[in-house]
Short mmCIF file of C-alpha atoms (C1' of nucleotides) in Angstrom, two decimals:
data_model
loop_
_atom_site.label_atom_id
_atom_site.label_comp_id
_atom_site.label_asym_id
_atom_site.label_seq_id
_atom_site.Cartn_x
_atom_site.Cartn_y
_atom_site.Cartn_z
CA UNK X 47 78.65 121.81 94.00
CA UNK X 48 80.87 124.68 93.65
CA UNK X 49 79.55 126.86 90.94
CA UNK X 50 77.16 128.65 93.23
CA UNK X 51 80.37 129.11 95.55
CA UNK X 52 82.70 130.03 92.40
CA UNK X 53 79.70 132.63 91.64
CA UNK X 54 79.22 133.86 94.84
CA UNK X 55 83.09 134.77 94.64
CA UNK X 56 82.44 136.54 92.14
CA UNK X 57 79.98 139.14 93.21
CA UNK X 58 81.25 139.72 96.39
CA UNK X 59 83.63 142.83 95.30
CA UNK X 60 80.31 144.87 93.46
CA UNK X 61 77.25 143.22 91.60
CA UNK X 62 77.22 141.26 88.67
CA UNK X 63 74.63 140.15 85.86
CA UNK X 64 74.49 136.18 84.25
CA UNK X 65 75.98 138.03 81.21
CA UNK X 66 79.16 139.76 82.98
CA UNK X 67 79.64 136.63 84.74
CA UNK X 68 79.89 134.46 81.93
CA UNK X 69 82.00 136.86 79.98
CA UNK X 70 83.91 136.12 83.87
CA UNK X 71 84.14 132.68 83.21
CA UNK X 72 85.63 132.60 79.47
CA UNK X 73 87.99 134.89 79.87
CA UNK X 74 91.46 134.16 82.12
CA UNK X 75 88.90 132.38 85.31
CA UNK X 76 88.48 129.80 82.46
CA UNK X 77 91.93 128.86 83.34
CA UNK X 78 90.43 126.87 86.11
CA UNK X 79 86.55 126.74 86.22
CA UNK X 80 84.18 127.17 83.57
CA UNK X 81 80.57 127.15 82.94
CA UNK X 82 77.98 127.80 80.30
CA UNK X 83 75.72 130.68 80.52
CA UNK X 84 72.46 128.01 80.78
CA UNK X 85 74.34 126.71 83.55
CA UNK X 86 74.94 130.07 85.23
CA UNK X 87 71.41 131.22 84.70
CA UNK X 88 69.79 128.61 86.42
CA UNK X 89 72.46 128.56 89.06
CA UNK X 90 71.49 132.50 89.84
CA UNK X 91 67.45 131.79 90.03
CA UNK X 92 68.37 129.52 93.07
CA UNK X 93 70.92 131.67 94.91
CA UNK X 94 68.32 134.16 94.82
CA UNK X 95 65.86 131.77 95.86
CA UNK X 96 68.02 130.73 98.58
CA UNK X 97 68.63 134.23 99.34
CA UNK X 98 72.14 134.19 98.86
CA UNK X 99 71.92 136.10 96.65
CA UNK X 100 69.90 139.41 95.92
CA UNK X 101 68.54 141.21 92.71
CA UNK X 102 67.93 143.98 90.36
CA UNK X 103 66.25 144.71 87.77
CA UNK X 104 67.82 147.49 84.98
CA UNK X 105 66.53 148.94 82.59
CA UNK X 106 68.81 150.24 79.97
CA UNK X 107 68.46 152.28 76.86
CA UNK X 108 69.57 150.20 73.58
CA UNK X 109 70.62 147.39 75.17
CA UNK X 110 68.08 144.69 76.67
CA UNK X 111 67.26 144.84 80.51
CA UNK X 112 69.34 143.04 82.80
CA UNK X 113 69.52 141.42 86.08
CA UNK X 114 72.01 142.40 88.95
CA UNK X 115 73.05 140.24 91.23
CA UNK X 116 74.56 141.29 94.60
CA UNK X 117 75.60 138.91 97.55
CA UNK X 118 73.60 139.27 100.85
CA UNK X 119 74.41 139.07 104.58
CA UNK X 120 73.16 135.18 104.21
CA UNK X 121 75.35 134.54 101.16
CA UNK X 122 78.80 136.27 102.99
CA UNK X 123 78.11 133.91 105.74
CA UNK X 124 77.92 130.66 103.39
CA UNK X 125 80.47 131.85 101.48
CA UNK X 126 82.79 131.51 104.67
CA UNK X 127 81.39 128.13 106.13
CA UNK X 128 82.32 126.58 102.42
CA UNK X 129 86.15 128.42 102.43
CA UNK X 130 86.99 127.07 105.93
CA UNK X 131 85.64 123.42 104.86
CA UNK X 132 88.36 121.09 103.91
CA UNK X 133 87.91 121.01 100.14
CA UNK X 134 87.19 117.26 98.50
CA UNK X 135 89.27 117.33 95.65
CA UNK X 136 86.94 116.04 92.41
CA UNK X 137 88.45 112.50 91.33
CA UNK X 138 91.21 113.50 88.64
CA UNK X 139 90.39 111.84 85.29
CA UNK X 140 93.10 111.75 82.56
CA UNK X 141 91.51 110.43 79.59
CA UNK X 142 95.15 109.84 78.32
CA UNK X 143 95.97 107.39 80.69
CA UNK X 144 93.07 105.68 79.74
CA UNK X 145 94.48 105.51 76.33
CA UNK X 146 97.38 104.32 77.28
CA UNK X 147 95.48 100.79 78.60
CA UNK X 148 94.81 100.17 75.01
CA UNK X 149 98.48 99.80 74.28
CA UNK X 150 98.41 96.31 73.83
CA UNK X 151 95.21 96.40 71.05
CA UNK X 152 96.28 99.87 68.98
CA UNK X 153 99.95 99.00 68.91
CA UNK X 154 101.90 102.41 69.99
CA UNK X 155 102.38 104.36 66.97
CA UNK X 156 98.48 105.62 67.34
CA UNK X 157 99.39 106.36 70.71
CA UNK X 158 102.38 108.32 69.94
CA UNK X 159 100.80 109.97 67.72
CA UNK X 160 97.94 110.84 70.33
CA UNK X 161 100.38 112.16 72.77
CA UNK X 162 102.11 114.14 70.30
CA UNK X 163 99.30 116.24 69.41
CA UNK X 164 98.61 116.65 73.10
CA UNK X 165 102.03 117.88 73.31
CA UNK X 166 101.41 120.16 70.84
CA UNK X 167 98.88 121.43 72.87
CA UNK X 168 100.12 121.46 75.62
CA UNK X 169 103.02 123.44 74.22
CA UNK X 170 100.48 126.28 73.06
CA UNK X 171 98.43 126.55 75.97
CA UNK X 172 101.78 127.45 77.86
CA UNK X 173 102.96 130.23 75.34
CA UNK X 174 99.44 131.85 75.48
CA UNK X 175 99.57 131.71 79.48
CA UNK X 176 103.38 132.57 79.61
CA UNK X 177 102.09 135.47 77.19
CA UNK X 178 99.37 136.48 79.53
CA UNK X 179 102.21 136.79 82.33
CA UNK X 180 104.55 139.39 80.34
CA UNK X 181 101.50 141.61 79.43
CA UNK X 182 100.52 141.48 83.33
CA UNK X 183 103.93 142.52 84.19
CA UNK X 184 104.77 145.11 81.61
CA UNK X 185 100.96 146.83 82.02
CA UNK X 186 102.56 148.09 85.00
CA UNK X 187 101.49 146.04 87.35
CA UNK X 188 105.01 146.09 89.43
CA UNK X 189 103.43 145.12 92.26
CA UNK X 190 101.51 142.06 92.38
CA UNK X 191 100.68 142.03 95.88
CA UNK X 192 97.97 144.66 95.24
CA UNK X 193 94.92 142.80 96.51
CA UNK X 194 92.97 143.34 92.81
CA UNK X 195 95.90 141.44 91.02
CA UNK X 196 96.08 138.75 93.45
CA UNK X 197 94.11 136.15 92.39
CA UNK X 198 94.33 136.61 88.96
CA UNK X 199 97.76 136.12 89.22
CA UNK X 200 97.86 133.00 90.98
CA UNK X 201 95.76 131.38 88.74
CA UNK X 202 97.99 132.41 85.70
CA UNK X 203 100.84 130.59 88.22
CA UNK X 204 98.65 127.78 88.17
CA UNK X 205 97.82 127.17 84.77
CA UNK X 206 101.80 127.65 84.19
CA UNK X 207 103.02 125.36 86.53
CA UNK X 208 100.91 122.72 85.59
CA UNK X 209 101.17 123.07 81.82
CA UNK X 210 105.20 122.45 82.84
CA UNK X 211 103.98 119.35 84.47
CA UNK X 212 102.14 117.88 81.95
CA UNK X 213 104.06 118.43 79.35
CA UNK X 214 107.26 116.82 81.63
CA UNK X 215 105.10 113.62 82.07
CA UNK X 216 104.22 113.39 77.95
CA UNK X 217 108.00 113.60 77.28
CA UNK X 218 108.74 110.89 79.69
CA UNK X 219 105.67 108.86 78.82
CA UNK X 220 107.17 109.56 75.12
CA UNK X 221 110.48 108.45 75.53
CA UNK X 222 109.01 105.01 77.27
CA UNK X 223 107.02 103.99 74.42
CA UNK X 224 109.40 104.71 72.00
CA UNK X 225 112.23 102.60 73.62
CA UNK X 226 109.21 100.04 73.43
CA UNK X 227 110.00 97.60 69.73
CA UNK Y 26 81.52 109.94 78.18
CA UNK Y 27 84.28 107.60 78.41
CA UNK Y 28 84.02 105.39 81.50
CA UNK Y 29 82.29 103.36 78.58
CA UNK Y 30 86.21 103.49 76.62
CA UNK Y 31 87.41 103.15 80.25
CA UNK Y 32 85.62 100.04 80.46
CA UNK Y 33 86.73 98.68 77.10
CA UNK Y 34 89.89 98.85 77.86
CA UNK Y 35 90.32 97.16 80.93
CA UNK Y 36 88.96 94.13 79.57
CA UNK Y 37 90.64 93.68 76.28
CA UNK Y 38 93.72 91.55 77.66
CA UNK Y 39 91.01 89.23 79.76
CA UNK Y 40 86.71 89.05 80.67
CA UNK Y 41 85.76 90.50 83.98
CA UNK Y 42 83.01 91.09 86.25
CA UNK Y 43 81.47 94.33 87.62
CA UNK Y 44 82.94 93.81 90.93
CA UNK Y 45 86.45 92.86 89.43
CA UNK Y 46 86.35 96.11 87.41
CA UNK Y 47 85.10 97.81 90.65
CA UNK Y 48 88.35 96.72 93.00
CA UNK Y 49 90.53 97.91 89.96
CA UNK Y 50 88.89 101.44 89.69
CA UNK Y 51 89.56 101.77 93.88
CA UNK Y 52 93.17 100.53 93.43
CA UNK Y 53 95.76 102.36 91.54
CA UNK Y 54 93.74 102.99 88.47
CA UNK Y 55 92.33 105.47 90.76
CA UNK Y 56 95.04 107.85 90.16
CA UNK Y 57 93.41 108.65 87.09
CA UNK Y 58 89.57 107.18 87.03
CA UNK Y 59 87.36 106.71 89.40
CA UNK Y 60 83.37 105.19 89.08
CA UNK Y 61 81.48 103.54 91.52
CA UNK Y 62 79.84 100.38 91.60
CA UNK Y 63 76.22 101.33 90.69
CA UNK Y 64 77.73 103.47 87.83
CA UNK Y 65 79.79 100.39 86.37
CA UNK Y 66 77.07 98.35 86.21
CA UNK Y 67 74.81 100.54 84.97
CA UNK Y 68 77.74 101.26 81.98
CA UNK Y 69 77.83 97.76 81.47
CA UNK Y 70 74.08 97.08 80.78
CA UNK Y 71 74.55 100.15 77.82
CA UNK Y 72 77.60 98.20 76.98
CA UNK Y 73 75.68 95.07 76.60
CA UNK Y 74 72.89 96.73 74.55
CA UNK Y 75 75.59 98.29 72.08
CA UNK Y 76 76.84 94.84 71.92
CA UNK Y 77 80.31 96.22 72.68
CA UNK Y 78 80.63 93.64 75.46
CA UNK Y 79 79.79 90.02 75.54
CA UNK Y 80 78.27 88.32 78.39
CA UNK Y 81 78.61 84.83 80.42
CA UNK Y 82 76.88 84.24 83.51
CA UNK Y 83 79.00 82.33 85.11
CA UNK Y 84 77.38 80.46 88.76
CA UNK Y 85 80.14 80.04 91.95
CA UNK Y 86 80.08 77.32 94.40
CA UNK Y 87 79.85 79.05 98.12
CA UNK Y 88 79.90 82.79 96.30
CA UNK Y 89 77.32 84.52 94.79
CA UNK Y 90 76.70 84.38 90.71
CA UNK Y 91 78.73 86.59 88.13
CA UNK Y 92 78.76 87.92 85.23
CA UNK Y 93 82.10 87.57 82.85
CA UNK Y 94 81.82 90.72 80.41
CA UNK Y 95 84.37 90.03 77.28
CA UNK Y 96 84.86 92.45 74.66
CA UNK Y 97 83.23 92.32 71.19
CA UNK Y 98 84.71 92.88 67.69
CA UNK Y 99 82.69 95.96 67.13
CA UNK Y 100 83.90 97.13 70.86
CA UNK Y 101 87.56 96.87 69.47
CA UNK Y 102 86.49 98.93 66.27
CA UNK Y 103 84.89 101.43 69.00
CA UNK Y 104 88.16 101.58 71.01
CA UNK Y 105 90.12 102.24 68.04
CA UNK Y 106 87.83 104.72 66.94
CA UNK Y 107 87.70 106.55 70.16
CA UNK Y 108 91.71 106.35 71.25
CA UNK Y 109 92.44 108.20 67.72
CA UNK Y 110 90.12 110.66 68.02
CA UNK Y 111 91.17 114.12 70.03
CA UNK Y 112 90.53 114.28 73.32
CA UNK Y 113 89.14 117.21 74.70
CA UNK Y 114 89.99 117.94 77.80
CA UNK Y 115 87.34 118.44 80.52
CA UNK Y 116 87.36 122.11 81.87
CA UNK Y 117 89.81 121.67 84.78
CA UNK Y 118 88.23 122.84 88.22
CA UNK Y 119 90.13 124.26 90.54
CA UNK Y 120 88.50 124.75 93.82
CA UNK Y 121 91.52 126.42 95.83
CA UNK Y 122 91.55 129.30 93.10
CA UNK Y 123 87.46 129.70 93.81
CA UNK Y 124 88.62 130.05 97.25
CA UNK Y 125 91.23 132.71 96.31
CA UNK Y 126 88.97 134.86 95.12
CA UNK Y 127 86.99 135.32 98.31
CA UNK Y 128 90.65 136.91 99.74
CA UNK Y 129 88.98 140.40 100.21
CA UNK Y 130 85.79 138.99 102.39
CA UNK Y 131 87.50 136.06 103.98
CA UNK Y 132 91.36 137.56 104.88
CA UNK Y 133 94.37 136.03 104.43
CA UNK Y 134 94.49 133.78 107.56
CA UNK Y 135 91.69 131.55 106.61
CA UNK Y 136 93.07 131.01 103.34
CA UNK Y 137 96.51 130.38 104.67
CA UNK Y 138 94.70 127.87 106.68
CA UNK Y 139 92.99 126.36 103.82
CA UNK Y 140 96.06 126.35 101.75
CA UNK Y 141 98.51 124.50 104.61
CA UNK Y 142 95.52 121.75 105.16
CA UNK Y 143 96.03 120.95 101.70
CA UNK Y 144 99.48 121.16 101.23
CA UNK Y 145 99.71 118.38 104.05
CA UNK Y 146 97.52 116.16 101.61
CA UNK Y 147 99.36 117.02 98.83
CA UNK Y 148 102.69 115.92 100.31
CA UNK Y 149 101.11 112.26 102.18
CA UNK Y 150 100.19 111.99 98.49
CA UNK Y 151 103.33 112.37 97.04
CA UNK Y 152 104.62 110.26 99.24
CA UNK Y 153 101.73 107.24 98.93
CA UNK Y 154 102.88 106.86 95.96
CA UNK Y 155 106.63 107.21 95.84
CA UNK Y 156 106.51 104.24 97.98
CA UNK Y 157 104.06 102.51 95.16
CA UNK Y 158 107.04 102.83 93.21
CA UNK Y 159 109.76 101.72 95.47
CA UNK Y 160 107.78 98.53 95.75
CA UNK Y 161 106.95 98.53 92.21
CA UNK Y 162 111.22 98.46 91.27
CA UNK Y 163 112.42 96.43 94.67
CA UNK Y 164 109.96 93.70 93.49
CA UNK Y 165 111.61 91.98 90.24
CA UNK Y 166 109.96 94.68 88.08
CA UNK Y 167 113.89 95.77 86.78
CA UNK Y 168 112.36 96.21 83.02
CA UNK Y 169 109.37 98.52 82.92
CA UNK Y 170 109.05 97.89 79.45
CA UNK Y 171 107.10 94.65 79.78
CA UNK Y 172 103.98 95.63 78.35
CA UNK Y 173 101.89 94.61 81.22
CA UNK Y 174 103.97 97.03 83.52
CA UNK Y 175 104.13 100.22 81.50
CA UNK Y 176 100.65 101.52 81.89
CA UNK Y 177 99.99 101.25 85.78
CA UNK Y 178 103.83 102.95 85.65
CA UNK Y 179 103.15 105.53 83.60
CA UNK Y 180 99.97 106.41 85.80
CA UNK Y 181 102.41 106.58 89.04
CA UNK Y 182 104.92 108.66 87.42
CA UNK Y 183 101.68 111.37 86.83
CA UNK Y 184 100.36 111.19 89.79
CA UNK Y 185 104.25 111.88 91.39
CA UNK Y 186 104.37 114.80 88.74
CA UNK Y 187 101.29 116.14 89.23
CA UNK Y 188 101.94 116.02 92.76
CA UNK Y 189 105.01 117.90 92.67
CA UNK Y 190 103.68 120.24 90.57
CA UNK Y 191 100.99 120.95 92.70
CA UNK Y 192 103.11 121.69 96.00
CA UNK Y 193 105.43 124.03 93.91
CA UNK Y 194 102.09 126.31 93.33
CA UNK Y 195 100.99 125.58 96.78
CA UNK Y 196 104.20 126.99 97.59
CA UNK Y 197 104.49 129.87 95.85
CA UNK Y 198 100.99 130.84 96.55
CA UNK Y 199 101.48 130.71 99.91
CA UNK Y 200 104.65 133.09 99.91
CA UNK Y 201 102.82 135.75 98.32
CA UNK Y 202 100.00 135.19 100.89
CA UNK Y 203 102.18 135.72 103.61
CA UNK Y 204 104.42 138.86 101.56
CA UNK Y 205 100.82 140.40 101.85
CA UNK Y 206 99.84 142.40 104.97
"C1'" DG A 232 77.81 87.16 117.11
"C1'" DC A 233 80.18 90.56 114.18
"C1'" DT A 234 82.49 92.08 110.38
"C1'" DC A 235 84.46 91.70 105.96
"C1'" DC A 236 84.36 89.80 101.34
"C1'" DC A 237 81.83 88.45 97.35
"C1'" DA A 238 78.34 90.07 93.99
"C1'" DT A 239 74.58 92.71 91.74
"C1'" DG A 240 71.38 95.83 91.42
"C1'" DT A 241 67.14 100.01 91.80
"C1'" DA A 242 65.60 104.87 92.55
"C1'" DA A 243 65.92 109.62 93.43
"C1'" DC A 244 68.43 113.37 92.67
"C1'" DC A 245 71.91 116.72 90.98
"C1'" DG A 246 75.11 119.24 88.15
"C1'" DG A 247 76.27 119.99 83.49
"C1'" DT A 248 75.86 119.78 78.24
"C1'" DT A 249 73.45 120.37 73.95
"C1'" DA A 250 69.95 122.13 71.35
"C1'" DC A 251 66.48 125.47 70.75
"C1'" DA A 252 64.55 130.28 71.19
"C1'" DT A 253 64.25 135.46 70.96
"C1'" DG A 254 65.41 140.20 69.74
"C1'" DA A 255 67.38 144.96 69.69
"C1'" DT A 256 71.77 147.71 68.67
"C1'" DT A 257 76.38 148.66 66.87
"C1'" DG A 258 80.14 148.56 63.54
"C1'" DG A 259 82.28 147.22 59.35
"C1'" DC D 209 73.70 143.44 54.51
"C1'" DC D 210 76.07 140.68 57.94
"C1'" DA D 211 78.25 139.66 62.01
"C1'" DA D 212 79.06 140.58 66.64
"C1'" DT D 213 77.59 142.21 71.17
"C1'" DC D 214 74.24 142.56 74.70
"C1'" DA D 215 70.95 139.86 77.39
"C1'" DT D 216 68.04 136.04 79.20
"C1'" DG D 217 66.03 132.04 79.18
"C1'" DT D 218 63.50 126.66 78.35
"C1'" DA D 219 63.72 121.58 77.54
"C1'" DA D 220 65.73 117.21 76.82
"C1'" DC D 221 69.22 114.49 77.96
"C1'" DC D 222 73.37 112.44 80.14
"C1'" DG D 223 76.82 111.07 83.42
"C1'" DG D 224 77.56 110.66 88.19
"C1'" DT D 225 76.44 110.61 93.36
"C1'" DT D 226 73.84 109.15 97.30
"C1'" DA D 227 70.80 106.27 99.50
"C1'" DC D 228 68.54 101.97 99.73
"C1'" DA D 229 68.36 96.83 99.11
"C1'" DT D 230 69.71 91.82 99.29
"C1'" DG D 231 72.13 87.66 100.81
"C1'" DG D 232 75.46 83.75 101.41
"C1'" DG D 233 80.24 82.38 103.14
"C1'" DA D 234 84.69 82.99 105.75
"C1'" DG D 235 87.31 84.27 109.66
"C1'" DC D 236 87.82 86.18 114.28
#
DNA sequence: GCTCCCATGTAACCGGTTACATGATTGG
DNA sequence: CCAATCATGTAACCGGTTACATGGGAGC
């Protein structure tokens, strides 16, 4: 798995708690991993347990204690054996295409109406991201090569480019089934 | 889950085995679903027991036994259901951007590295299935509006987009790896 | 003799989701 | 008074992967 890499990733720059990292992961790195904060919790109690991963405990006034994580010498090295291995891409499901076998039994005017609202979707989730990218750029962040900026960046690309894509192949899927009688 | 609605659907138009549903999911149905043999059969037991599915043993001179699923009126009320209900789509994982994060600890030359390996997949990808759909035209398949066609083309033309899409970021990505210092 | 194709399964494990649980502090 | 924020967890379940298991027939 990759969460424990994802979270790794995370902490390498200065120490993070479960809470901080899920506020991490539905915020803008939601764009292309997620996770729940059960998820993350348990995921932390074995990187510390396989030392990857070291902790604090902090005690804080009005607010309940926390945990911080920081990445050890062991976790660094890990961290770099998983970057340099080739990366197994996770077998793409499309739950629309799936859909789209049941042509022949819902007739296609419940699956035009599917893709529509998918396109509607679609259609937001770009303007949101698109959104994102003028704030980035008018915060005065001219530069984007600054190291910080990076990465965040590139993922806003990402989730751009392919919300482009998808919404390329539901107006060309579209126009198909509607040339269908 | 929906291998279950995955299932369904691939045996409305005729019955078909676990193995036959198998070589489907490793041919070009692949694109966009993927299950292996242990899981399919397992689905199809639950299948059975939700009486969704039908079954017929059905015993092969010189091969072993089979078993002929066909699908059940209240499996086609199911599938209806299910194709006009939303579909949430899972929380797309992006390993390269986990990767990208590590930039600071790692440096840019490994993830150039990791990047260019990828891009090479990308584009014998692209171009596995460009020739799908040479063949698919240059073989007496003029009208892809036949019913039968449309589906396994629709599910080429995403996995061309997607493709493309892909190596566009890849691109990109890498030129502002390589602006850096 | 070896390998591939046909054909169906069991068992252990793993990563993730859903539901449940607790409790103080801050701001409207 | 109510909702949100901070903060961490347990337990049951589910979907999927990996490893193990079996066995005949066809073609080289």
């Amino acid at each position: 798995m990759s969460l424990k890499h994802a979270i790794l990733s995370m902490v390498i720059s200065q120490p993070k708690s479960g809470y901080d990292i899920a506020k991490e992961f539905s915020g803008s790195v939601n764009f292309y991993w997620g996770a729940s904060h059960q998820q993350i919790y348990k995921t932390l109690a074995e990187l510390e347990n396989n030392q990857w991963l070291a902790v604090e405990g902090i005690a804080q006034l009005g607010k309940p204690n926390k945990k911080n994580y920081s990445i050890t010498a062991k976790g660094r090295e890990e961290l770099l054996l998983w970057v340099e291995q080739p990366s197994k891409k996770p077998s793409a499901k499309n739950i629309l295409l799936v859909k789209l076998l049941t042509l022949e039994e819902v007739g296609k005017d419940v699956l035009i109406k599917v893709l529509n609202d998918h396109q509607l979707k679609a259609e937001q989730n770009l303007k949101t991201y698109q959104n994102i990218e003028e704030e980035f750029f008018s915060n005065g962040v001219e530069d984007i090569k600054e190291l910080y900026y990076v990465s965040k960046y590139l993922s806003l690309r990402y989730g751009i480019n392919h919300a482009k894509g998808e919404l390329l192949w539901l107006e060309e899927t579209l126009q198909v089934l509607e040339g269908r009688k």
